[in-house]
């Protein structure tokens, strides 16, 4: 396999726009801050463009897209989406991030790359965010998910494979997610300086992406959010063409009017998506709360059962200890009685023997 070649940012964007859709792969990174999401994006692109947590100039805070062109002219668009993970920030902020993400991935998403780290434990926050993502974009989104585990360097240092790690550190919720994703996962070492190793792991990922695309009938992921945004964009373009044909207005007036139209269209779009998000998140939150309540009730019931079992066990232990003490005392008493009887028997035998050996059978016992 050849090495990855990179074009300048502007060149990538131009090529992406003019290329056939079959030659483009749009990947969206999704994961908790600190899992190595931005670093994974940089590894895929072959250059440092997304700011990671280790960067002194700060981390990526909003959706960004960068692209690279492979040696066989395939274009890979990578979208870093930090704002899509934290569903606690409010519907409006999430709405803005979704509008931006969908705007960047206008023709759909070929794969959602869910990033976990072998350095940190799988958290309830991650489980909740993935549930919300599924609720927000629909159950079909899982058909486009691939799990990336970062921290390959740490496993290598410990002479472990990813399967070793999953056999040792894979809680049930994570197993369920891997199963939901069709057990599509790959290990990344974002710290490696070995270009061949970096290229190999990227090729492994893109191989899984191609399999995914084939399984999904060659169609990228889109839903009514994509369709609605595209519909509104087409309406806006039509309105702008009408404005361009207006007579009696200066160029500056037309530009200002078009700017106002774009802002109004964006606000309308954002309001509609925000309402959809609020509705879906409320439904997801309600279901999550119900599930958490059931889990808590089950946990409390288990704790009560454990307490009752412990109390019963303690009582049985105390009872056994009392029986043991009584048995010891009884055994001691019997031992003493037995010793006394044995001593008395020896004494009587000695007394008889003494009388037998004493002349005239006289014996005085002092």
mmCIF file of C-alpha atoms in Angstrom:
data_model
loop_
_atom_site.group_PDB
_atom_site.id
_atom_site.type_symbol
_atom_site.label_atom_id
_atom_site.label_comp_id
_atom_site.label_asym_id
_atom_site.label_seq_id
_atom_site.Cartn_x
_atom_site.Cartn_y
_atom_site.Cartn_z
ATOM 1 C CA UNK A 1 0.000 0.000 0.000
ATOM 2 C CA UNK A 2 1.239 3.486 -0.760
ATOM 3 C CA UNK A 3 1.582 6.356 1.600
ATOM 4 C CA UNK A 4 -1.077 9.000 2.234
ATOM 5 C CA UNK A 5 -0.541 12.210 0.297
ATOM 6 C CA UNK A 6 -1.903 15.520 1.508
ATOM 7 C CA UNK A 7 -3.118 18.595 -0.344
ATOM 8 C CA UNK A 8 -3.408 22.066 1.089
ATOM 9 C CA UNK A 9 -6.638 22.788 2.983
ATOM 10 C CA UNK A 10 -8.146 24.975 0.241
ATOM 11 C CA UNK A 11 -7.225 22.422 -2.420
ATOM 12 C CA UNK A 12 -8.888 19.640 -0.385
ATOM 13 C CA UNK A 13 -12.106 21.584 -0.042
ATOM 14 C CA UNK A 14 -12.198 22.390 -3.750
ATOM 15 C CA UNK A 15 -11.517 18.800 -4.752
ATOM 16 C CA UNK A 16 -14.149 17.580 -2.259
ATOM 17 C CA UNK A 17 -16.782 19.847 -3.781
ATOM 18 C CA UNK A 18 -16.052 18.934 -7.378
ATOM 19 C CA UNK A 19 -15.389 15.209 -6.972
ATOM 20 C CA UNK A 20 -17.894 12.459 -7.536
ATOM 21 C CA UNK A 21 -19.623 11.255 -4.378
ATOM 22 C CA UNK A 22 -18.358 7.695 -4.904
ATOM 23 C CA UNK A 23 -14.819 8.963 -4.375
ATOM 24 C CA UNK A 24 -15.551 10.773 -1.092
ATOM 25 C CA UNK A 25 -15.644 9.381 2.440
ATOM 26 C CA UNK A 26 -17.055 11.639 5.151
ATOM 27 C CA UNK A 27 -16.245 10.515 8.688
ATOM 28 C CA UNK A 28 -17.546 12.122 11.901
ATOM 29 C CA UNK A 29 -15.581 11.755 15.146
ATOM 30 C CA UNK A 30 -17.702 11.341 18.268
ATOM 31 C CA UNK A 31 -16.413 10.883 21.804
ATOM 32 C CA UNK A 32 -15.633 12.272 25.233
ATOM 33 C CA UNK A 33 -12.951 14.931 25.689
ATOM 34 C CA UNK A 34 -9.714 13.229 26.646
ATOM 35 C CA UNK A 35 -10.315 10.022 24.687
ATOM 36 C CA UNK A 36 -7.998 11.143 21.880
ATOM 37 C CA UNK A 37 -10.711 12.092 19.388
ATOM 38 C CA UNK A 38 -8.920 15.067 17.819
ATOM 39 C CA UNK A 39 -5.604 13.180 17.820
ATOM 40 C CA UNK A 40 -7.344 10.336 15.960
ATOM 41 C CA UNK A 41 -8.570 12.831 13.368
ATOM 42 C CA UNK A 42 -5.009 14.078 12.952
ATOM 43 C CA UNK A 43 -3.764 10.494 12.502
ATOM 44 C CA UNK A 44 -6.338 9.855 9.769
ATOM 45 C CA UNK A 45 -5.458 13.103 7.994
ATOM 46 C CA UNK A 46 -1.713 12.610 8.380
ATOM 47 C CA UNK A 47 -1.161 16.088 9.812
ATOM 48 C CA UNK A 48 -1.979 18.085 12.945
ATOM 49 C CA UNK A 49 -5.009 20.246 12.204
ATOM 50 C CA UNK A 50 -7.406 19.507 15.075
ATOM 51 C CA UNK A 51 -6.305 20.888 18.431
ATOM 52 C CA UNK A 52 -6.168 18.117 21.027
ATOM 53 C CA UNK A 53 -6.227 18.389 24.823
ATOM 54 C CA UNK A 54 -2.432 18.302 24.919
ATOM 55 C CA UNK A 55 -2.247 21.396 22.706
ATOM 56 C CA UNK A 56 -1.150 24.595 24.445
ATOM 57 C CA UNK A 57 -3.462 26.674 22.250
ATOM 58 C CA UNK A 58 -6.627 24.936 23.431
ATOM 59 C CA UNK A 59 -8.937 22.164 22.283
ATOM 60 C CA UNK A 60 -11.508 21.980 19.490
ATOM 61 C CA UNK A 61 -14.763 23.441 20.811
ATOM 62 C CA UNK A 62 -16.990 23.425 17.719
ATOM 63 C CA UNK A 63 -17.516 21.241 14.651
ATOM 64 C CA UNK A 64 -14.654 21.492 12.171
ATOM 65 C CA UNK A 65 -13.950 19.630 8.935
ATOM 66 C CA UNK A 66 -10.615 18.912 7.306
ATOM 67 C CA UNK A 67 -9.827 16.729 4.313
ATOM 68 C CA UNK A 68 -7.025 14.662 2.851
ATOM 69 C CA UNK A 69 -6.521 13.020 -0.523
ATOM 70 C CA UNK A 70 -5.130 9.507 -0.670
ATOM 71 C CA UNK A 71 -2.679 8.330 -3.296
ATOM 72 C CA UNK A 72 -5.500 6.761 -5.341
ATOM 73 C CA UNK A 73 -7.350 10.109 -5.303
ATOM 74 C CA UNK A 74 -9.925 9.104 -2.751
ATOM 75 C CA UNK A 75 -10.956 12.055 -0.595
ATOM 76 C CA UNK A 76 -11.475 11.596 3.131
ATOM 77 C CA UNK A 77 -13.379 14.324 4.973
ATOM 78 C CA UNK A 78 -12.981 14.208 8.754
ATOM 79 C CA UNK A 79 -15.362 16.166 10.990
ATOM 80 C CA UNK A 80 -14.399 16.707 14.621
ATOM 81 C CA UNK A 81 -17.622 17.214 16.582
ATOM 82 C CA UNK A 82 -16.920 17.981 20.258
ATOM 83 C CA UNK A 83 -20.227 19.808 20.699
ATOM 84 C CA UNK A 84 -22.276 16.732 19.752
ATOM 85 C CA UNK A 85 -21.130 14.700 22.749
ATOM 86 C CA UNK A 86 -22.220 16.857 25.677
ATOM 87 C CA UNK A 87 -26.027 16.662 25.705
ATOM 88 C CA UNK A 88 -26.204 18.632 28.965
ATOM 89 C CA UNK A 89 -25.304 22.003 27.393
ATOM 90 C CA UNK A 90 -28.821 22.674 26.153
ATOM 91 C CA UNK A 91 -30.851 22.159 23.004
ATOM 92 C CA UNK A 92 -29.875 25.446 21.324
ATOM 93 C CA UNK A 93 -26.131 24.784 21.487
ATOM 94 C CA UNK A 94 -26.599 21.203 20.337
ATOM 95 C CA UNK A 95 -28.848 22.481 17.553
ATOM 96 C CA UNK A 96 -26.125 24.846 16.353
ATOM 97 C CA UNK A 97 -23.590 22.015 16.324
ATOM 98 C CA UNK A 98 -25.952 19.712 14.430
ATOM 99 C CA UNK A 99 -26.716 22.410 11.850
ATOM 100 C CA UNK A 100 -22.976 22.998 11.418
ATOM 101 C CA UNK A 101 -22.136 19.270 11.283
ATOM 102 C CA UNK A 102 -24.854 18.543 8.718
ATOM 103 C CA UNK A 103 -23.835 21.630 6.773
ATOM 104 C CA UNK A 104 -20.283 20.263 6.575
ATOM 105 C CA UNK A 105 -21.490 16.766 5.647
ATOM 106 C CA UNK A 106 -23.988 17.980 3.063
ATOM 107 C CA UNK A 107 -24.082 14.727 1.124
ATOM 108 C CA UNK A 108 -24.322 12.490 4.183
ATOM 109 C CA UNK A 109 -22.079 10.660 6.637
ATOM 110 C CA UNK A 110 -20.310 7.457 5.625
ATOM 111 C CA UNK A 111 -19.212 6.505 9.138
ATOM 112 C CA UNK A 112 -19.569 7.698 12.728
ATOM 113 C CA UNK A 113 -16.272 7.017 14.517
ATOM 114 C CA UNK A 114 -17.034 6.513 18.219
ATOM 115 C CA UNK A 115 -13.759 7.052 20.101
ATOM 116 C CA UNK A 116 -12.981 5.325 23.409
ATOM 117 C CA UNK A 117 -9.660 5.112 25.236
ATOM 118 C CA UNK A 118 -8.040 2.047 26.778
ATOM 119 C CA UNK A 119 -6.567 4.452 29.351
ATOM 120 C CA UNK A 120 -9.925 5.316 30.905
ATOM 121 C CA UNK A 121 -12.888 3.268 32.072
ATOM 122 C CA UNK A 122 -16.082 3.292 30.036
ATOM 123 C CA UNK A 123 -18.364 5.781 31.810
ATOM 124 C CA UNK A 124 -22.097 6.223 32.345
ATOM 125 C CA UNK A 125 -21.695 9.605 30.612
ATOM 126 C CA UNK A 126 -20.520 7.884 27.425
ATOM 127 C CA UNK A 127 -23.352 5.362 27.574
ATOM 128 C CA UNK A 128 -25.910 8.151 28.047
ATOM 129 C CA UNK A 129 -24.450 10.253 25.200
ATOM 130 C CA UNK A 130 -24.582 7.315 22.786
ATOM 131 C CA UNK A 131 -28.198 6.626 23.727
ATOM 132 C CA UNK A 132 -29.045 10.290 23.127
ATOM 133 C CA UNK A 133 -27.210 10.259 19.776
ATOM 134 C CA UNK A 134 -29.199 7.201 18.712
ATOM 135 C CA UNK A 135 -32.437 8.825 19.806
ATOM 136 C CA UNK A 136 -31.558 12.077 18.059
ATOM 137 C CA UNK A 137 -30.553 10.595 14.698
ATOM 138 C CA UNK A 138 -32.633 7.422 14.780
ATOM 139 C CA UNK A 139 -31.823 3.767 15.327
ATOM 140 C CA UNK A 140 -30.320 3.450 11.830
ATOM 141 C CA UNK A 141 -27.312 5.509 12.937
ATOM 142 C CA UNK A 142 -25.785 2.394 14.570
ATOM 143 C CA UNK A 143 -25.429 0.863 11.092
ATOM 144 C CA UNK A 144 -22.831 3.563 10.406
ATOM 145 C CA UNK A 145 -20.884 3.318 13.669
ATOM 146 C CA UNK A 146 -17.300 2.104 14.044
ATOM 147 C CA UNK A 147 -15.585 2.054 17.440
ATOM 148 C CA UNK A 148 -11.997 3.296 17.661
ATOM 149 C CA UNK A 149 -9.959 2.496 20.766
ATOM 150 C CA UNK A 150 -7.042 4.857 21.321
ATOM 151 C CA UNK A 151 -4.012 4.121 23.504
ATOM 152 C CA UNK A 152 -2.498 1.416 21.325
ATOM 153 C CA UNK A 153 0.958 2.455 22.580
ATOM 154 C CA UNK A 154 -0.017 1.570 26.153
ATOM 155 C CA UNK A 155 -1.250 -1.894 25.182
ATOM 156 C CA UNK A 156 1.944 -2.434 23.202
ATOM 157 C CA UNK A 157 4.062 -1.462 26.223
ATOM 158 C CA UNK A 158 2.135 -4.003 28.319
ATOM 159 C CA UNK A 159 2.509 -6.637 25.579
ATOM 160 C CA UNK A 160 -1.301 -6.834 25.249
ATOM 161 C CA UNK A 161 -3.625 -7.059 22.282
ATOM 162 C CA UNK A 162 -6.951 -5.239 22.012
ATOM 163 C CA UNK A 163 -8.761 -8.564 22.451
ATOM 164 C CA UNK A 164 -6.751 -9.138 25.670
ATOM 165 C CA UNK A 165 -7.893 -5.726 26.908
ATOM 166 C CA UNK A 166 -11.556 -6.306 25.985
ATOM 167 C CA UNK A 167 -11.473 -9.682 27.709
ATOM 168 C CA UNK A 168 -10.226 -7.981 30.847
ATOM 169 C CA UNK A 169 -11.814 -4.500 30.783
ATOM 170 C CA UNK A 170 -15.142 -4.693 28.948
ATOM 171 C CA UNK A 171 -18.234 -3.866 31.046
ATOM 172 C CA UNK A 172 -21.635 -5.072 29.884
ATOM 173 C CA UNK A 173 -22.772 -1.652 28.480
ATOM 174 C CA UNK A 174 -19.629 -1.488 26.306
ATOM 175 C CA UNK A 175 -20.171 -5.076 25.142
ATOM 176 C CA UNK A 176 -23.711 -4.068 24.180
ATOM 177 C CA UNK A 177 -22.421 -1.088 22.167
ATOM 178 C CA UNK A 178 -19.820 -3.202 20.355
ATOM 179 C CA UNK A 179 -22.520 -5.747 19.550
ATOM 180 C CA UNK A 180 -24.836 -2.963 18.372
ATOM 181 C CA UNK A 181 -22.059 -1.742 16.046
ATOM 182 C CA UNK A 182 -21.607 -5.223 14.611
ATOM 183 C CA UNK A 183 -18.313 -5.611 16.520
ATOM 184 C CA UNK A 184 -16.666 -3.138 14.154
ATOM 185 C CA UNK A 185 -13.671 -1.770 16.042
ATOM 186 C CA UNK A 186 -10.039 -0.872 15.450
ATOM 187 C CA UNK A 187 -7.075 0.094 17.652
ATOM 188 C CA UNK A 188 -5.184 3.380 17.094
ATOM 189 C CA UNK A 189 -1.788 4.490 18.358
ATOM 190 C CA UNK A 190 -1.863 8.271 17.916
ATOM 191 C CA UNK A 191 1.587 8.724 19.466
ATOM 192 C CA UNK A 192 3.526 6.587 17.035
ATOM 193 C CA UNK A 193 6.247 8.214 14.927
ATOM 194 C CA UNK A 194 6.346 5.159 12.672
ATOM 195 C CA UNK A 195 4.760 6.298 9.398
ATOM 196 C CA UNK A 196 4.188 2.718 8.204
ATOM 197 C CA UNK A 197 2.347 1.852 11.416
ATOM 198 C CA UNK A 198 0.199 4.995 11.207
ATOM 199 C CA UNK A 199 -0.595 4.293 7.549
ATOM 200 C CA UNK A 200 -1.508 0.664 8.315
ATOM 201 C CA UNK A 201 -4.006 1.559 11.056
ATOM 202 C CA UNK A 202 -5.627 4.204 8.823
ATOM 203 C CA UNK A 203 -5.942 1.646 6.016
ATOM 204 C CA UNK A 204 -7.514 -0.849 8.440
ATOM 205 C CA UNK A 205 -10.087 1.784 9.387
ATOM 206 C CA UNK A 206 -10.853 2.738 5.767
ATOM 207 C CA UNK A 207 -11.197 -0.954 4.883
ATOM 208 C CA UNK A 208 -13.923 -1.261 7.559
ATOM 209 C CA UNK A 209 -15.513 1.978 6.274
ATOM 210 C CA UNK A 210 -15.697 0.505 2.743
ATOM 211 C CA UNK A 211 -17.285 -2.696 4.093
ATOM 212 C CA UNK A 212 -19.774 -0.516 5.978
ATOM 213 C CA UNK A 213 -20.627 1.474 2.845
ATOM 214 C CA UNK A 214 -21.164 -1.752 0.924
ATOM 215 C CA UNK A 215 -23.455 -3.134 3.657
ATOM 216 C CA UNK A 216 -25.449 0.101 3.583
ATOM 217 C CA UNK A 217 -26.010 -0.170 -0.150
ATOM 218 C CA UNK A 218 -23.442 2.502 -0.983
ATOM 219 C CA UNK A 219 -25.629 5.147 0.623
ATOM 220 C CA UNK A 220 -24.250 7.542 3.258
ATOM 221 C CA UNK A 221 -26.307 8.229 6.356
ATOM 222 C CA UNK A 222 -28.970 10.919 5.989
ATOM 223 C CA UNK A 223 -32.243 11.523 7.784
ATOM 224 C CA UNK A 224 -34.984 14.137 7.825
ATOM 225 C CA UNK A 225 -32.627 16.646 9.479
ATOM 226 C CA UNK A 226 -30.323 16.439 6.447
ATOM 227 C CA UNK A 227 -33.250 16.603 4.046
ATOM 228 C CA UNK A 228 -34.813 19.558 5.841
ATOM 229 C CA UNK A 229 -31.564 21.532 5.856
ATOM 230 C CA UNK A 230 -30.964 20.741 2.177
ATOM 231 C CA UNK A 231 -34.528 21.752 1.339
ATOM 232 C CA UNK A 232 -34.118 25.085 3.120
ATOM 233 C CA UNK A 233 -30.771 25.693 1.402
ATOM 234 C CA UNK A 234 -32.384 25.170 -1.998
ATOM 235 C CA UNK A 235 -35.187 27.569 -1.060
ATOM 236 C CA UNK A 236 -32.629 30.143 0.079
ATOM 237 C CA UNK A 237 -30.648 29.797 -3.160
ATOM 238 C CA UNK A 238 -33.857 30.323 -5.139
ATOM 239 C CA UNK A 239 -34.694 33.438 -3.126
ATOM 240 C CA UNK A 240 -31.160 34.772 -3.578
ATOM 241 C CA UNK A 241 -31.393 34.308 -7.348
ATOM 242 C CA UNK A 242 -34.619 36.286 -7.283
ATOM 243 C CA UNK A 243 -32.887 39.038 -5.282
ATOM 244 C CA UNK A 244 -30.015 39.107 -7.798
ATOM 245 C CA UNK A 245 -32.533 39.824 -10.558
ATOM 246 C CA UNK A 246 -34.142 42.715 -8.687
ATOM 247 C CA UNK A 247 -34.013 46.074 -10.450
ATOM 248 C CA UNK A 248 -33.455 49.512 -8.971
ATOM 249 C CA UNK A 249 -31.251 48.417 -6.057
ATOM 250 C CA UNK A 250 -27.551 49.042 -5.547
ATOM 251 C CA UNK A 251 -25.098 46.168 -5.279
ATOM 252 C CA UNK A 252 -24.576 47.004 -1.585
ATOM 253 C CA UNK A 253 -28.337 46.908 -0.901
ATOM 254 C CA UNK A 254 -28.647 43.537 -2.598
ATOM 255 C CA UNK A 255 -25.709 42.109 -0.640
ATOM 256 C CA UNK A 256 -27.169 43.417 2.628
ATOM 257 C CA UNK A 257 -30.580 41.967 1.794
ATOM 258 C CA UNK A 258 -29.053 38.577 0.928
ATOM 259 C CA UNK A 259 -27.118 38.644 4.202
ATOM 260 C CA UNK A 260 -30.339 39.283 6.130
ATOM 261 C CA UNK A 261 -32.064 36.477 4.234
ATOM 262 C CA UNK A 262 -29.251 34.054 5.109
ATOM 263 C CA UNK A 263 -29.422 35.018 8.778
ATOM 264 C CA UNK A 264 -33.204 34.654 8.848
ATOM 265 C CA UNK A 265 -33.004 31.274 7.108
ATOM 266 C CA UNK A 266 -30.355 30.129 9.576
ATOM 267 C CA UNK A 267 -32.453 31.272 12.555
ATOM 268 C CA UNK A 268 -35.566 29.526 11.217
ATOM 269 C CA UNK A 269 -33.546 26.398 10.563
ATOM 270 C CA UNK A 270 -31.990 26.526 14.028
ATOM 271 C CA UNK A 271 -35.364 27.064 15.730
ATOM 272 C CA UNK A 272 -36.920 24.114 13.946
ATOM 273 C CA UNK A 273 -34.001 21.792 14.717
ATOM 274 C CA UNK A 274 -33.859 23.025 18.329
ATOM 275 C CA UNK A 275 -37.532 22.136 18.775
ATOM 276 C CA UNK A 276 -36.926 18.685 17.298
ATOM 277 C CA UNK A 277 -33.930 18.184 19.559
ATOM 278 C CA UNK A 278 -35.817 19.313 22.663
ATOM 279 C CA UNK A 279 -38.606 16.861 21.885
ATOM 280 C CA UNK A 280 -36.256 13.955 21.209
ATOM 281 C CA UNK A 281 -33.959 14.704 24.119
ATOM 282 C CA UNK A 282 -36.924 15.015 26.464
ATOM 283 C CA UNK A 283 -38.131 11.605 25.318
ATOM 284 C CA UNK A 284 -34.612 10.158 25.621
ATOM 285 C CA UNK A 285 -34.155 11.750 29.053
ATOM 286 C CA UNK A 286 -37.489 10.375 30.267
ATOM 287 C CA UNK A 287 -36.579 6.872 29.106
ATOM 288 C CA UNK A 288 -33.126 7.191 30.636
ATOM 289 C CA UNK A 289 -34.590 8.365 33.948
ATOM 290 C CA UNK A 290 -37.047 5.460 33.906
ATOM 291 C CA UNK A 291 -34.236 3.022 33.226
ATOM 292 C CA UNK A 292 -32.046 4.566 35.918
ATOM 293 C CA UNK A 293 -34.983 4.389 38.360
ATOM 294 C CA UNK A 294 -35.472 0.691 37.540
ATOM 295 C CA UNK A 295 -31.742 0.052 37.911
ATOM 296 C CA UNK A 296 -31.684 1.932 41.224
ATOM 297 C CA UNK A 297 -34.741 0.006 42.493
ATOM 298 C CA UNK A 298 -33.090 -3.251 41.453
ATOM 299 C CA UNK A 299 -29.864 -2.168 43.129
ATOM 300 C CA UNK A 300 -31.684 -1.226 46.347
ATOM 301 C CA UNK A 301 -33.567 -4.533 46.300
ATOM 302 C CA UNK A 302 -30.268 -6.343 45.791
ATOM 303 C CA UNK A 303 -28.720 -4.367 48.659
ATOM 304 C CA UNK A 304 -31.661 -5.173 50.949
ATOM 305 C CA UNK A 305 -31.423 -8.824 49.967
ATOM 306 C CA UNK A 306 -27.686 -8.740 50.620
ATOM 307 C CA UNK A 307 -28.250 -7.112 54.028
ATOM 308 C CA UNK A 308 -30.887 -9.702 54.958
ATOM 309 C CA UNK A 309 -28.606 -12.496 53.783
ATOM 310 C CA UNK A 310 -25.708 -11.006 55.740
ATOM 311 C CA UNK A 311 -27.848 -10.698 58.866
ATOM 312 C CA UNK A 312 -29.027 -14.266 58.495
ATOM 313 C CA UNK A 313 -25.466 -15.383 57.959
ATOM 314 C CA UNK A 314 -24.298 -13.445 61.033
ATOM 315 C CA UNK A 315 -27.059 -14.994 63.162
ATOM 316 C CA UNK A 316 -26.178 -18.451 61.911
ATOM 317 C CA UNK A 317 -22.507 -17.810 62.675
ATOM 318 C CA UNK A 318 -23.364 -16.652 66.206
ATOM 319 C CA UNK A 319 -25.550 -19.727 66.687
ATOM 320 C CA UNK A 320 -22.775 -21.992 65.436
ATOM 321 C CA UNK A 321 -20.310 -20.286 67.765
ATOM 322 C CA UNK A 322 -22.619 -20.892 70.746
ATOM 323 C CA UNK A 323 -22.966 -24.551 69.751
ATOM 324 C CA UNK A 324 -19.203 -24.794 69.420
ATOM 325 C CA UNK A 325 -18.629 -23.278 72.861
ATOM 326 C CA UNK A 326 -21.133 -25.669 74.396
ATOM 327 C CA UNK A 327 -19.543 -28.578 72.585
ATOM 328 C CA UNK A 328 -16.113 -27.528 73.856
ATOM 329 C CA UNK A 329 -17.393 -27.181 77.417
ATOM 330 C CA UNK A 330 -19.175 -30.537 77.190
ATOM 331 C CA UNK A 331 -16.099 -32.153 75.738
ATOM 332 C CA UNK A 332 -13.951 -30.642 78.485
ATOM 333 C CA UNK A 333 -16.344 -31.877 81.169
ATOM 334 C CA UNK A 334 -16.462 -35.312 79.645
ATOM 335 C CA UNK A 335 -12.722 -35.317 79.389
ATOM 336 C CA UNK A 336 -12.429 -34.454 83.061
ATOM 337 C CA UNK A 337 -14.987 -37.131 84.015
ATOM 338 C CA UNK A 338 -13.165 -39.684 81.903
ATOM 339 C CA UNK A 339 -9.807 -38.772 83.414
ATOM 340 C CA UNK A 340 -11.207 -39.041 86.916
ATOM 341 C CA UNK A 341 -12.710 -42.458 86.215
ATOM 342 C CA UNK A 342 -9.474 -43.623 84.639
ATOM 343 C CA UNK A 343 -7.454 -42.341 87.610
ATOM 344 C CA UNK A 344 -9.843 -44.006 90.035
ATOM 345 C CA UNK A 345 -9.516 -47.285 88.141
ATOM 346 C CA UNK A 346 -5.703 -47.104 88.257
ATOM 347 C CA UNK A 347 -5.877 -46.265 91.931
ATOM 348 C CA UNK A 348 -8.104 -49.278 92.671
ATOM 349 C CA UNK A 349 -5.827 -51.562 90.652
ATOM 350 C CA UNK A 350 -2.754 -50.258 92.460
ATOM 351 C CA UNK A 351 -4.501 -50.708 95.786
ATOM 352 C CA UNK A 352 -5.327 -54.342 94.965
ATOM 353 C CA UNK A 353 -1.794 -54.996 93.765
ATOM 354 C CA UNK A 354 -0.368 -53.412 96.884
ATOM 355 C CA UNK A 355 -2.503 -55.567 99.178
ATOM 356 C CA UNK A 356 -1.462 -58.619 97.220
ATOM 357 C CA UNK A 357 2.198 -57.891 97.651
ATOM 358 C CA UNK A 358 2.036 -56.820 101.257
ATOM 359 C CA UNK A 359 2.738 -59.647 103.816
ATOM 360 C CA UNK A 360 -0.258 -60.741 105.802
ATOM 361 C CA UNK A 361 -2.207 -58.737 103.331
ATOM 362 C CA UNK A 362 -1.973 -55.736 105.531
ATOM 363 C CA UNK A 363 -1.988 -52.459 103.862
ATOM 364 C CA UNK A 364 -2.207 -49.053 105.331
ATOM 365 C CA UNK A 365 -3.178 -46.286 103.054
ATOM 366 C CA UNK A 366 -2.086 -42.916 104.169
#
